[in-house]
Short mmCIF file of C-alpha atoms in Angstrom, two decimals:
data_model
loop_
_atom_site.label_atom_id
_atom_site.label_comp_id
_atom_site.label_asym_id
_atom_site.label_seq_id
_atom_site.Cartn_x
_atom_site.Cartn_y
_atom_site.Cartn_z
CA UNK A 87 0.90 -205.25 94.66
CA UNK A 88 -1.76 -206.48 94.20
CA UNK A 89 -4.90 -209.26 95.77
CA UNK A 90 -4.23 -212.44 94.53
CA UNK A 91 -7.95 -212.26 92.92
CA UNK A 92 -7.45 -209.54 91.51
CA UNK A 93 -3.47 -210.90 89.66
CA UNK A 94 -5.46 -214.00 88.97
CA UNK A 95 -8.35 -211.98 86.50
CA UNK A 96 -6.52 -210.08 85.33
CA UNK A 97 -4.19 -212.81 83.88
CA UNK A 98 -7.22 -214.88 83.25
CA UNK A 99 -8.71 -212.45 80.70
CA UNK A 100 -5.00 -211.50 79.12
CA UNK A 101 -4.47 -207.52 80.35
CA UNK A 102 -1.17 -209.97 81.35
CA UNK A 103 1.43 -213.32 81.63
CA UNK A 104 1.46 -214.96 84.58
CA UNK A 105 5.57 -214.87 83.56
CA UNK A 106 4.88 -211.07 83.69
CA UNK A 107 3.74 -210.76 86.95
CA UNK A 108 6.64 -213.53 88.05
CA UNK A 109 9.61 -212.07 86.95
CA UNK A 110 8.39 -208.19 88.03
CA UNK A 111 7.92 -210.88 92.10
CA UNK A 112 11.79 -212.00 90.97
CA UNK A 113 12.92 -209.15 90.79
CA UNK A 114 10.66 -207.29 94.49
CA UNK A 115 12.53 -210.38 96.18
CA UNK A 116 15.89 -209.83 94.54
CA UNK A 117 15.77 -206.46 95.44
CA UNK A 118 13.83 -206.51 99.44
CA UNK A 119 14.63 -210.19 100.04
CA UNK A 120 17.44 -209.36 101.75
CA UNK A 121 16.39 -206.83 103.92
CA UNK A 122 14.39 -208.08 105.70
CA UNK A 123 16.13 -211.72 105.89
CA UNK A 124 12.60 -213.42 105.26
CA UNK A 125 13.27 -216.04 101.75
CA UNK A 126 15.55 -218.30 102.22
CA UNK A 127 15.13 -220.05 98.57
CA UNK A 128 14.12 -218.86 95.68
CA UNK A 129 12.67 -221.18 93.75
CA UNK A 130 12.67 -219.72 90.40
CA UNK A 131 13.60 -222.53 87.91
CA UNK A 132 10.54 -224.15 89.06
CA UNK A 133 8.59 -220.98 89.23
CA UNK A 134 9.00 -220.61 85.25
CA UNK A 135 7.51 -223.96 84.19
CA UNK A 136 5.03 -223.21 86.49
CA UNK A 137 3.69 -219.66 85.78
CA UNK A 138 4.26 -221.00 81.31
CA UNK A 139 1.88 -223.30 81.97
CA UNK A 140 -0.54 -220.97 83.86
CA UNK A 141 0.02 -219.26 79.90
CA UNK A 142 -0.33 -222.60 77.86
CA UNK A 143 -3.27 -223.53 79.53
CA UNK A 144 -5.02 -219.95 78.52
CA UNK A 145 -3.17 -219.73 75.25
CA UNK A 146 -5.46 -223.39 74.60
CA UNK A 147 -8.15 -221.72 76.38
CA UNK A 148 -8.24 -224.15 79.53
CA UNK A 149 -8.75 -223.52 82.51
CA UNK A 150 -5.77 -222.48 84.33
CA UNK A 151 -7.43 -222.59 88.05
CA UNK A 152 -8.81 -219.81 90.23
CA UNK A 153 -5.26 -218.14 90.80
CA UNK A 154 -4.04 -218.57 87.72
CA UNK A 155 -0.29 -216.95 88.07
CA UNK A 156 -0.73 -215.56 91.83
CA UNK A 157 3.04 -216.56 93.09
CA UNK A 158 3.49 -217.78 96.44
CA UNK A 159 5.79 -218.60 99.54
CA UNK A 160 5.63 -220.44 101.94
CA UNK A 161 7.70 -221.50 105.17
CA UNK A 162 10.23 -223.30 104.58
CA UNK A 163 8.58 -226.73 106.41
CA UNK A 164 6.18 -227.28 103.80
CA UNK A 165 7.96 -230.40 101.80
CA UNK A 166 8.26 -229.61 98.09
CA UNK A 167 9.54 -231.65 96.04
CA UNK A 168 12.90 -232.30 95.40
CA UNK A 169 13.89 -230.25 97.78
CA UNK A 170 14.90 -231.38 102.03
CA UNK A 171 12.50 -230.15 104.25
CA UNK A 172 14.51 -228.39 107.04
CA UNK A 173 12.28 -226.26 108.63
CA UNK A 174 14.38 -223.98 109.64
CA UNK A 175 17.31 -225.82 110.81
CA UNK A 176 20.93 -226.25 109.75
CA UNK A 177 19.87 -230.09 111.30
CA UNK A 178 18.52 -230.98 108.26
CA UNK A 179 20.60 -229.52 105.70
CA UNK A 180 20.92 -232.16 103.60
CA UNK A 181 18.55 -233.97 104.98
CA UNK A 182 16.77 -236.19 101.26
CA UNK A 183 15.30 -234.52 98.66
CA UNK A 184 10.86 -234.54 99.56
CA UNK A 185 9.26 -237.28 97.45
CA UNK A 186 6.51 -234.97 96.56
CA UNK A 187 5.17 -231.94 97.68
CA UNK A 188 2.88 -231.31 100.47
CA UNK A 189 -0.58 -231.18 100.13
CA UNK A 190 -1.37 -228.09 100.57
CA UNK A 191 1.10 -227.02 98.27
CA UNK A 192 -0.50 -229.29 95.52
CA UNK A 193 -3.61 -228.22 96.09
CA UNK A 194 -2.66 -224.57 94.89
CA UNK A 195 -0.69 -225.64 91.88
CA UNK A 196 -4.20 -227.51 90.71
CA UNK A 197 -5.69 -223.77 91.20
CA UNK A 198 -2.44 -222.59 89.57
CA UNK A 199 -0.91 -220.46 91.87
CA UNK A 200 2.92 -220.02 91.29
CA UNK A 201 5.38 -221.10 94.10
CA UNK A 202 8.38 -218.41 94.25
CA UNK A 203 9.82 -218.94 97.78
CA UNK A 204 10.45 -220.65 100.78
CA UNK A 205 10.44 -217.85 104.29
CA UNK A 206 12.55 -217.77 106.70
CA UNK A 207 10.44 -219.22 110.29
CA UNK A 208 12.45 -219.97 114.04
CA UNK A 209 14.58 -222.98 114.07
CA UNK A 210 11.46 -226.04 114.08
CA UNK A 211 8.85 -223.52 114.83
CA UNK A 212 9.42 -223.05 118.15
CA UNK A 213 9.42 -219.65 119.24
CA UNK A 214 7.13 -216.17 118.08
CA UNK A 215 10.09 -213.81 117.01
CA UNK A 216 12.06 -216.16 113.73
CA UNK A 217 14.71 -214.99 115.21
CA UNK A 218 16.85 -217.71 113.25
CA UNK A 219 20.58 -219.15 113.91
CA UNK A 220 20.77 -219.89 110.04
CA UNK A 221 19.52 -217.25 107.93
CA UNK A 222 19.00 -214.78 110.84
CA UNK A 223 16.58 -212.27 112.07
CA UNK A 224 13.61 -211.95 109.88
CA UNK A 225 13.02 -208.10 109.54
CA UNK A 226 9.88 -205.86 109.69
CA UNK A 227 8.90 -203.55 106.64
CA UNK A 228 7.01 -202.01 108.60
CA UNK A 229 10.44 -200.88 110.99
CA UNK A 230 13.68 -202.92 109.49
CA UNK A 231 14.54 -202.76 113.04
CA UNK A 232 11.78 -204.58 114.45
CA UNK A 233 10.90 -208.30 114.24
CA UNK A 234 7.74 -209.81 112.24
CA UNK A 235 7.12 -211.80 114.99
CA UNK A 236 7.21 -215.65 114.37
CA UNK A 237 7.48 -218.31 114.44
CA UNK A 238 5.84 -217.49 110.72
CA UNK A 239 7.63 -214.24 110.28
CA UNK A 240 8.93 -214.47 107.01
CA UNK A 241 5.28 -215.42 105.42
CA UNK A 242 4.66 -212.60 107.46
CA UNK A 243 7.05 -210.18 106.28
CA UNK A 244 7.08 -211.07 102.22
CA UNK A 245 3.06 -211.03 102.49
CA UNK A 246 3.55 -207.28 104.72
CA UNK A 247 5.84 -205.67 102.34
CA UNK A 248 3.86 -206.51 99.13
CA UNK A 249 6.32 -208.74 97.70
CA UNK A 250 3.23 -211.30 97.46
CA UNK A 251 0.38 -211.05 97.21
CA UNK A 252 -0.69 -214.30 100.19
CA UNK A 253 2.18 -217.30 101.02
CA UNK A 254 1.17 -220.36 103.95
CA UNK A 255 2.54 -220.32 107.24
CA UNK A 256 1.70 -222.78 110.52
CA UNK A 257 0.63 -221.87 113.37
CA UNK A 258 1.10 -223.82 117.19
CA UNK A 259 0.66 -221.46 119.53
CA UNK A 260 -0.13 -218.00 118.09
CA UNK A 261 2.91 -218.73 115.09
CA UNK A 262 0.23 -217.47 112.02
CA UNK A 263 -1.73 -214.57 114.24
CA UNK A 264 1.56 -213.01 115.62
CA UNK A 265 3.27 -212.04 113.27
CA UNK A 266 -0.16 -211.15 110.59
CA UNK A 267 -0.53 -208.68 114.10
CA UNK A 268 2.65 -207.03 114.25
CA UNK A 269 3.45 -206.40 110.28
CA UNK A 270 -0.25 -205.47 109.44
CA UNK A 271 -1.75 -208.59 107.20
CA UNK A 272 -4.39 -210.90 107.62
CA UNK A 273 -3.91 -214.03 109.23
CA UNK A 274 -6.14 -218.09 109.48
CA UNK A 275 -5.15 -220.12 112.54
CA UNK A 276 -8.19 -223.16 111.34
CA UNK A 277 -10.56 -224.99 113.62
CA UNK A 278 -7.80 -228.19 114.54
CA UNK A 279 -7.49 -229.90 111.62
CA UNK A 280 -8.88 -228.50 109.32
CA UNK A 281 -7.01 -227.83 105.74
CA UNK A 282 -4.38 -230.23 104.93
CA UNK A 283 -1.42 -230.95 106.96
CA UNK A 284 0.37 -234.11 105.17
CA UNK A 285 3.41 -232.70 104.30
CA UNK A 286 4.57 -230.38 106.97
CA UNK A 287 6.91 -230.75 109.57
CA UNK A 288 5.33 -231.12 112.94
CA UNK A 289 5.75 -229.28 116.24
CA UNK A 290 3.55 -230.69 117.79
CA UNK A 291 0.56 -232.77 116.36
CA UNK A 292 -1.75 -231.69 118.83
CA UNK A 293 -1.70 -227.73 118.32
CA UNK A 294 -0.23 -228.32 114.80
CA UNK A 295 -2.61 -225.65 111.89
CA UNK A 296 -1.66 -224.27 108.62
CA UNK A 297 -3.49 -221.43 107.09
CA UNK A 298 -2.25 -218.70 104.89
CA UNK A 299 -1.21 -214.78 105.65
CA UNK A 300 -3.22 -212.20 102.76
CA UNK A 301 -3.52 -208.70 102.11
CA UNK A 302 -7.84 -208.28 101.90
CA UNK A 303 -10.55 -210.40 103.77
CA UNK A 304 -11.53 -211.63 99.75
CA UNK A 305 -8.42 -213.55 98.90
CA UNK A 306 -8.74 -215.30 102.64
CA UNK A 307 -11.87 -216.43 101.33
CA UNK A 308 -10.66 -217.48 98.37
CA UNK A 309 -6.91 -219.13 99.96
CA UNK A 310 -9.61 -221.11 102.36
CA UNK A 311 -11.58 -223.00 99.95
CA UNK A 312 -9.09 -223.76 97.64
CA UNK A 313 -6.98 -225.35 99.81
CA UNK A 314 -10.19 -227.11 101.49
CA UNK A 315 -11.71 -225.27 103.70
CA UNK A 316 -15.61 -226.48 104.67
CA UNK A 317 -18.02 -222.38 103.57
CA UNK A 318 -21.09 -222.29 104.78
CA UNK A 319 -22.11 -219.02 106.52
CA UNK A 320 -25.28 -218.39 107.51
CA UNK A 321 -26.75 -215.51 106.29
CA UNK A 322 -28.43 -214.14 110.42
CA UNK A 323 -26.82 -211.57 112.80
CA UNK A 324 -22.93 -212.33 114.63
CA UNK A 325 -23.65 -212.72 117.90
CA UNK A 326 -20.45 -211.05 118.91
CA UNK A 327 -18.49 -210.93 122.59
CA UNK A 328 -15.77 -209.01 123.79
CA UNK A 329 -13.19 -210.66 125.81
CA UNK A 330 -12.33 -209.18 129.20
CA UNK A 331 -9.68 -210.20 132.34
CA UNK A 332 -6.29 -211.47 131.46
CA UNK A 333 -7.47 -210.55 127.65
CA UNK A 334 -7.35 -207.17 128.92
CA UNK A 335 -4.49 -206.87 130.72
CA UNK A 336 -0.51 -206.53 128.23
CA UNK A 337 -2.61 -205.41 125.42
CA UNK A 338 -2.42 -201.57 124.09
CA UNK A 339 -4.86 -199.27 124.51
CA UNK A 340 -6.01 -198.69 120.38
CA UNK A 341 -6.54 -202.52 120.84
CA UNK A 342 -9.44 -202.12 124.08
CA UNK A 343 -10.07 -199.26 121.66
CA UNK A 344 -11.70 -200.68 118.97
CA UNK A 345 -12.52 -203.22 120.35
CA UNK A 346 -15.33 -201.28 122.08
CA UNK A 347 -15.83 -199.44 119.14
CA UNK A 348 -16.67 -202.15 117.23
CA UNK A 349 -19.28 -203.58 119.75
CA UNK A 350 -20.14 -201.55 122.11
CA UNK A 351 -22.75 -202.50 123.59
CA UNK A 352 -21.61 -206.53 123.16
CA UNK A 353 -21.11 -208.76 126.65
CA UNK A 354 -17.58 -208.26 128.69
CA UNK A 355 -16.65 -212.25 128.93
CA UNK A 356 -14.39 -213.59 130.59
CA UNK A 357 -12.62 -216.50 130.38
CA UNK A 358 -12.13 -219.34 132.63
CA UNK A 359 -8.60 -220.35 133.72
CA UNK A 360 -6.80 -218.51 130.95
CA UNK A 361 -3.60 -218.40 132.83
CA UNK A 362 -3.47 -222.75 133.58
CA UNK A 363 -4.64 -222.52 130.00
CA UNK A 364 -1.34 -221.38 128.45
CA UNK A 365 0.69 -223.13 130.62
CA UNK A 366 -0.88 -225.97 129.98
CA UNK A 367 -0.28 -225.26 126.52
CA UNK A 368 3.34 -224.45 127.20
CA UNK A 369 3.68 -228.00 128.58
CA UNK A 370 1.92 -229.23 125.93
CA UNK A 371 3.82 -228.30 122.81
CA UNK A 372 7.12 -228.30 125.47
CA UNK A 373 6.68 -232.16 125.77
CA UNK A 374 5.23 -232.67 122.52
CA UNK A 375 8.07 -230.97 120.75
CA UNK A 376 10.55 -232.23 123.25
CA UNK A 377 10.05 -235.71 122.11
CA UNK A 378 9.52 -235.59 118.08
CA UNK A 379 14.21 -234.63 118.78
CA UNK A 380 14.80 -236.10 121.66
CA UNK A 381 16.66 -238.95 119.46
CA UNK A 382 18.43 -235.91 117.07
CA UNK A 383 19.11 -234.05 120.53
CA UNK A 384 21.12 -237.51 121.72
CA UNK A 385 22.51 -237.47 118.36
CA UNK A 386 23.50 -234.42 117.41
CA UNK A 387 22.74 -231.67 119.59
CA UNK A 388 24.72 -228.41 119.36
CA UNK A 389 23.78 -228.77 115.33
CA UNK A 390 20.04 -226.94 116.88
CA UNK A 391 20.18 -223.41 117.14
CA UNK A 392 20.89 -223.17 121.30
CA UNK A 393 18.25 -221.15 122.06
CA UNK A 394 15.86 -224.20 120.42
CA UNK A 395 18.06 -227.26 122.31
CA UNK A 396 17.65 -225.92 125.72
CA UNK A 397 13.78 -225.94 125.39
CA UNK A 398 13.39 -229.34 123.70
CA UNK A 399 15.47 -230.00 125.26
CA UNK A 400 13.67 -230.16 128.84
CA UNK A 401 9.69 -230.55 127.43
CA UNK A 402 11.51 -234.60 127.18
CA UNK A 403 11.78 -235.10 130.33
CA UNK A 404 8.41 -233.45 131.36
CA UNK A 405 7.41 -236.72 133.15
CA UNK A 406 4.66 -238.57 131.15
CA UNK A 407 2.13 -238.06 134.30
CA UNK A 408 1.70 -234.19 133.93
CA UNK A 409 1.13 -234.06 130.54
CA UNK A 410 -1.80 -236.69 131.10
CA UNK A 411 -2.59 -234.08 133.17
CA UNK A 412 -2.51 -231.01 130.77
CA UNK A 413 -4.50 -232.77 128.27
CA UNK A 414 -7.25 -233.94 130.94
CA UNK A 415 -7.18 -230.29 131.86
CA UNK A 416 -7.48 -228.82 127.82
CA UNK A 417 -10.10 -231.52 127.40
CA UNK A 418 -12.17 -230.06 130.23
CA UNK A 419 -11.63 -226.45 128.89
CA UNK A 420 -12.51 -226.61 126.09
CA UNK A 421 -15.30 -227.89 126.75
CA UNK A 422 -16.46 -224.97 129.03
CA UNK A 423 -15.82 -222.53 126.57
CA UNK A 424 -17.93 -224.55 124.38
CA UNK A 425 -20.42 -224.36 126.34
CA UNK A 426 -19.52 -219.38 126.30
CA UNK A 427 -19.75 -220.36 122.37
CA UNK A 428 -23.06 -221.84 122.16
CA UNK A 429 -24.41 -217.70 122.69
CA UNK A 430 -22.37 -216.13 120.78
CA UNK A 431 -20.49 -216.41 117.69
CA UNK A 432 -17.30 -213.83 117.38
CA UNK A 433 -15.08 -213.39 120.03
CA UNK A 434 -12.73 -209.55 120.10
CA UNK A 435 -9.73 -210.73 121.52
CA UNK A 436 -6.19 -208.87 121.23
CA UNK A 437 -3.41 -210.99 119.14
CA UNK A 438 -0.76 -209.56 120.23
CA UNK A 439 0.19 -208.19 123.45
CA UNK A 440 1.85 -204.08 121.84
CA UNK A 441 3.09 -203.64 118.20
CA UNK A 442 6.44 -205.28 117.34
CA UNK A 443 9.12 -205.12 119.29
CA UNK A 444 12.76 -203.34 118.19
CA UNK A 445 15.60 -206.52 117.31
CA UNK A 446 18.03 -204.92 119.51
CA UNK A 447 15.98 -205.69 122.74
CA UNK A 448 13.03 -208.34 122.21
CA UNK A 449 11.86 -207.90 125.02
CA UNK A 450 8.05 -206.90 125.87
CA UNK A 451 5.94 -205.89 129.80
CA UNK A 452 4.09 -208.30 131.06
CA UNK A 453 2.48 -207.78 133.57
CA UNK A 454 4.57 -205.47 134.53
CA UNK A 455 8.28 -206.71 134.09
CA UNK A 456 9.75 -207.66 130.92
CA UNK A 457 9.94 -210.97 129.22
CA UNK A 458 11.25 -212.48 125.97
CA UNK A 459 9.40 -212.08 123.37
CA UNK A 460 10.68 -214.60 121.92
CA UNK A 461 8.29 -216.73 123.93
CA UNK A 462 5.65 -214.25 125.58
CA UNK A 463 4.54 -212.71 121.86
CA UNK A 464 1.79 -215.92 121.61
CA UNK A 465 0.34 -214.75 125.26
CA UNK A 466 -3.65 -213.54 123.79
CA UNK A 467 -3.10 -216.54 121.02
CA UNK A 468 -2.04 -219.40 122.47
CA UNK A 469 -5.14 -220.27 125.40
CA UNK A 470 -6.56 -219.66 121.73
CA UNK A 471 -4.83 -222.81 120.44
CA UNK A 472 -5.62 -224.80 123.38
CA UNK A 473 -9.04 -225.47 122.53
CA UNK A 474 -8.63 -225.81 119.24
CA UNK A 475 -10.90 -222.62 117.70
CA UNK A 476 -10.66 -221.19 114.46
CA UNK A 477 -8.98 -217.50 114.94
CA UNK A 478 -8.69 -214.68 111.96
CA UNK A 479 -5.84 -212.48 113.00
CA UNK A 480 -7.04 -208.62 111.68
CA UNK A 481 -5.14 -205.56 110.79
CA UNK A 482 -6.49 -202.02 112.67
CA UNK A 483 -6.55 -199.64 110.58
CA UNK A 484 -4.19 -197.24 112.09
CA UNK A 485 -1.78 -195.65 108.91
CA UNK A 486 1.53 -194.25 109.82
CA UNK A 487 1.81 -196.03 113.02
CA UNK A 488 3.16 -199.70 114.14
CA UNK A 489 0.81 -202.35 113.01
CA UNK A 490 -1.53 -204.37 115.64
CA UNK A 491 -4.08 -207.13 115.13
CA UNK A 492 -7.44 -208.44 116.79
CA UNK A 493 -8.02 -212.11 116.77
CA UNK A 494 -11.49 -212.95 116.16
CA UNK A 495 -11.89 -216.29 117.09
CA UNK A 496 -14.98 -218.33 116.14
CA UNK A 497 -17.08 -221.61 116.59
CA UNK A 498 -15.37 -225.07 115.74
CA UNK A 499 -16.08 -224.82 111.86
CA UNK A 500 -17.59 -221.27 112.19
CA UNK A 501 -15.03 -219.85 109.53
CA UNK A 502 -17.38 -218.50 107.03
CA UNK A 503 -18.62 -216.25 109.56
CA UNK A 504 -15.36 -214.83 110.60
CA UNK A 505 -14.58 -213.60 107.00
CA UNK A 506 -18.24 -212.60 107.05
CA UNK A 507 -16.86 -210.64 109.86
CA UNK A 508 -13.63 -209.59 109.03
CA UNK A 509 -15.52 -207.84 105.38
CA UNK A 510 -18.16 -206.37 107.30
CA UNK A 511 -15.29 -204.21 109.55
CA UNK A 512 -13.48 -203.86 106.43
CA UNK A 513 -15.54 -202.24 104.92
CA UNK A 514 -15.58 -199.72 107.81
CA UNK A 515 -12.44 -198.74 107.25
CA UNK A 516 -11.68 -199.58 110.81
CA UNK A 517 -9.51 -202.48 109.59
CA UNK A 518 -7.81 -203.23 106.68
CA UNK A 519 -4.12 -203.32 105.70
CA UNK A 520 -1.92 -200.31 105.85
CA UNK A 521 1.74 -201.06 103.39
CA UNK A 522 4.85 -199.79 104.39
CA UNK A 523 6.73 -197.47 102.56
CA UNK A 524 8.19 -198.44 99.69
CA UNK A 525 11.52 -197.73 101.23
CA UNK A 526 10.70 -198.43 104.80
CA UNK A 527 11.88 -196.76 108.08
CA UNK A 528 15.07 -198.03 109.97
CA UNK A 529 18.47 -199.38 109.28
CA UNK A 530 18.59 -202.38 107.37
#
């Protein structure tokens, strides 16, 4: 699969048609989608209507938009007109259909992009593994015996497999950055509130954001602008620091080596109270998620995914005073981090603690003990979500090996600087996407 900007250029110039691009895409999804367990619905009729409109606009001499004919998919929690928004749950399988598209989908449609599919996720976005009781467990295209990460695992897997040039996911505590790292692509968690959340099924409002998965920095920049992100990168030298302390524990040695090679003379900064920040993030997430689903839990608890249900019930039972104390700490913690960012533009950190774990044994080593991957793959992303700072997961260039990513963490509104730094790394070859072998590895 080509990059989105290249597909759009070919369609706009007449080298190919939006319909031809779409039919190739649909054939690929039909052939490989089942093996990945990444797709929940193929929207073939809608996609053909949109592709035909792009081709008609070009034939009439009109501008079809900067994403002319580019196919894409969305995590199964975006409103799509005429379909129920299920958020990966059987609970809403028969819900009334959405009356309009989510705001982000509307913006992509106006830019000429073609919506092709909805994509698998952890139920209600509560997990880092995309183990879904209704749709199944999404597999990693670099090794089908391994997890793709979550909760936006389906969105990552289809892009990493080369079946779609980009997709949209959501990130509360790492649900874009974790699967991006484990599947070897780019994934953005923007500054909290920077991109439109209208028509997106919530998990925890005070953390939730949407963001793209892409195969290149150029595609990420293009999508950022179309979705409404600010674009104000200075040309000044980029001040980089490496995160130490807990961010150098529970990591792959290659991640440390990469950070040290990228910025060998950069200061090593230890953020304060990381463990406490992650605990508070867990608590806030659980409380907001539990509150959101309290009524449904009381009405029909047994329809929930068992792994999700128990965590939501626990969150619904948390005392208000504990939630308020966590939010007070969060505000104080954010100010301390912002003070550190006054002298830095980019912080380097690992995106995940390890490569993708096996589906048959979804556990990872944390502090020398085996822990559930579904809860702990976000050990390095969760404390960053807690602050609301933007974070871009970039793939280390490691052909023939399982993917791993780094986080580039920026100032509030600093996405353009993250893209500029990521482009530098991509140009040097230190980072960049390596697509899996065409027939993948492992057994379906």
